[in-house]
Coordinates of C-alpha atoms and ligand atoms in Angstrom, one line a residue:
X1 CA 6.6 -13.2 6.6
X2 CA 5.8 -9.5 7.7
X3 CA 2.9 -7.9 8.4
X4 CA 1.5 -4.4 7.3
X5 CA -2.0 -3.1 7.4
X6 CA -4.1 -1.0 4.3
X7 CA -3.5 2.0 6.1
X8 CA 0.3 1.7 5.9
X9 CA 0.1 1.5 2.3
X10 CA -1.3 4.0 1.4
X11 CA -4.8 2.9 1.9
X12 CA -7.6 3.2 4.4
X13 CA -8.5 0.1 6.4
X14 CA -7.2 -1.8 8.9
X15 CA -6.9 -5.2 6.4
X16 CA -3.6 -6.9 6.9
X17 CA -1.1 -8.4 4.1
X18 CA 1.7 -11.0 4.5
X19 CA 4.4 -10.8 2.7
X20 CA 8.0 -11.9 2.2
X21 CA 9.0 -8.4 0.0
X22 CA 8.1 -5.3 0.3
X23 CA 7.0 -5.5 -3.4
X24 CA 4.6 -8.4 -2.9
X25 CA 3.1 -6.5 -0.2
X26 CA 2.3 -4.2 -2.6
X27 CA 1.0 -6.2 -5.0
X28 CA -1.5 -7.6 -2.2
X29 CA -2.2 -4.0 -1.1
X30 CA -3.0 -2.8 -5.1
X31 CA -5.4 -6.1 -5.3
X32 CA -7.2 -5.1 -2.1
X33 CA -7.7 -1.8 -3.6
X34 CA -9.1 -2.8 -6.9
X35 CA -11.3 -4.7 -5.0
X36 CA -12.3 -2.0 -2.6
X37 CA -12.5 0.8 -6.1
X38 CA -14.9 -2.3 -7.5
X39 CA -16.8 -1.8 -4.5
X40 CA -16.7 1.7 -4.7
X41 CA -15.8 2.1 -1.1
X42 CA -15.6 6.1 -0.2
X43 CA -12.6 5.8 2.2
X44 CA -10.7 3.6 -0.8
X45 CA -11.9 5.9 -3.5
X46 CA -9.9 8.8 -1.6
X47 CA -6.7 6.7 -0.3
X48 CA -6.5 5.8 -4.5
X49 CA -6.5 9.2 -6.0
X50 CA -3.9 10.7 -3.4
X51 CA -2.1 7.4 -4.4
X52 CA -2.6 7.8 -7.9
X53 CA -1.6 12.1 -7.6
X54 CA 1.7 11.0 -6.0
X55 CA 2.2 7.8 -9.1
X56 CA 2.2 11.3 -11.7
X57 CA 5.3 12.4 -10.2
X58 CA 8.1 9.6 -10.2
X59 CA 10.4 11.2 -8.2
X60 CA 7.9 11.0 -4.9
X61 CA 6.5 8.1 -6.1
X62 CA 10.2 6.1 -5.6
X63 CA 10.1 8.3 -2.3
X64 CA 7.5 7.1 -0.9
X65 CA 8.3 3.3 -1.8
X66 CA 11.7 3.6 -0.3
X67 CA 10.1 4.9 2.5
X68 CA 7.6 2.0 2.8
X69 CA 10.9 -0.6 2.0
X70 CA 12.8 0.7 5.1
X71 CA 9.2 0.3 7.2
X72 CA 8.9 -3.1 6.0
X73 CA 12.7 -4.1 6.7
X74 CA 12.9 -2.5 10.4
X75 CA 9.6 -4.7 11.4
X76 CA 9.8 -7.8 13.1
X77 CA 9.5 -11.2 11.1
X78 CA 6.2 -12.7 12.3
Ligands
ZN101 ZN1 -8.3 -1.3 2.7

């Protein structure tokens, strides 16, 4: 399992996720932020529509997941 935080994902807390995959991290990080959009947390509400600007353009959307793929392979297994 690896560890990586809100705020790594594109999010703005300091909750941490396990996961095995970077895509199941994702998915963890996407429920946390329904959760937090639920809750209508200001910090979240902001974090989500940057995310949601950069999901209109595919090109820097699959940028920006490569990007998180090689920061979730180069960190240590916990
Ligand atoms: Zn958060």
């Amino acid at each position: 399992m690896k560890t990586m935080t809100c705020m790594q994902l594109g999010g703005a807390c300091n909750e941490k996720f396990q996961a095995n995959s970077v895509e199941d991290i994702a998915e963890l990080s996407k429920a946390h932020g329904m959760e937090m959009f639920q809750k209508q947390d200001a910090n979240h509400l902001e974090a989500m529509s940057k995310m949601s600007e950069l999901m209109k353009q595919p090109q820097e959307m699959q940028n920006w997941f490569a990007a998180k793929k090689k920061e979730f392979d180069s960190l240590a297994e916990d």
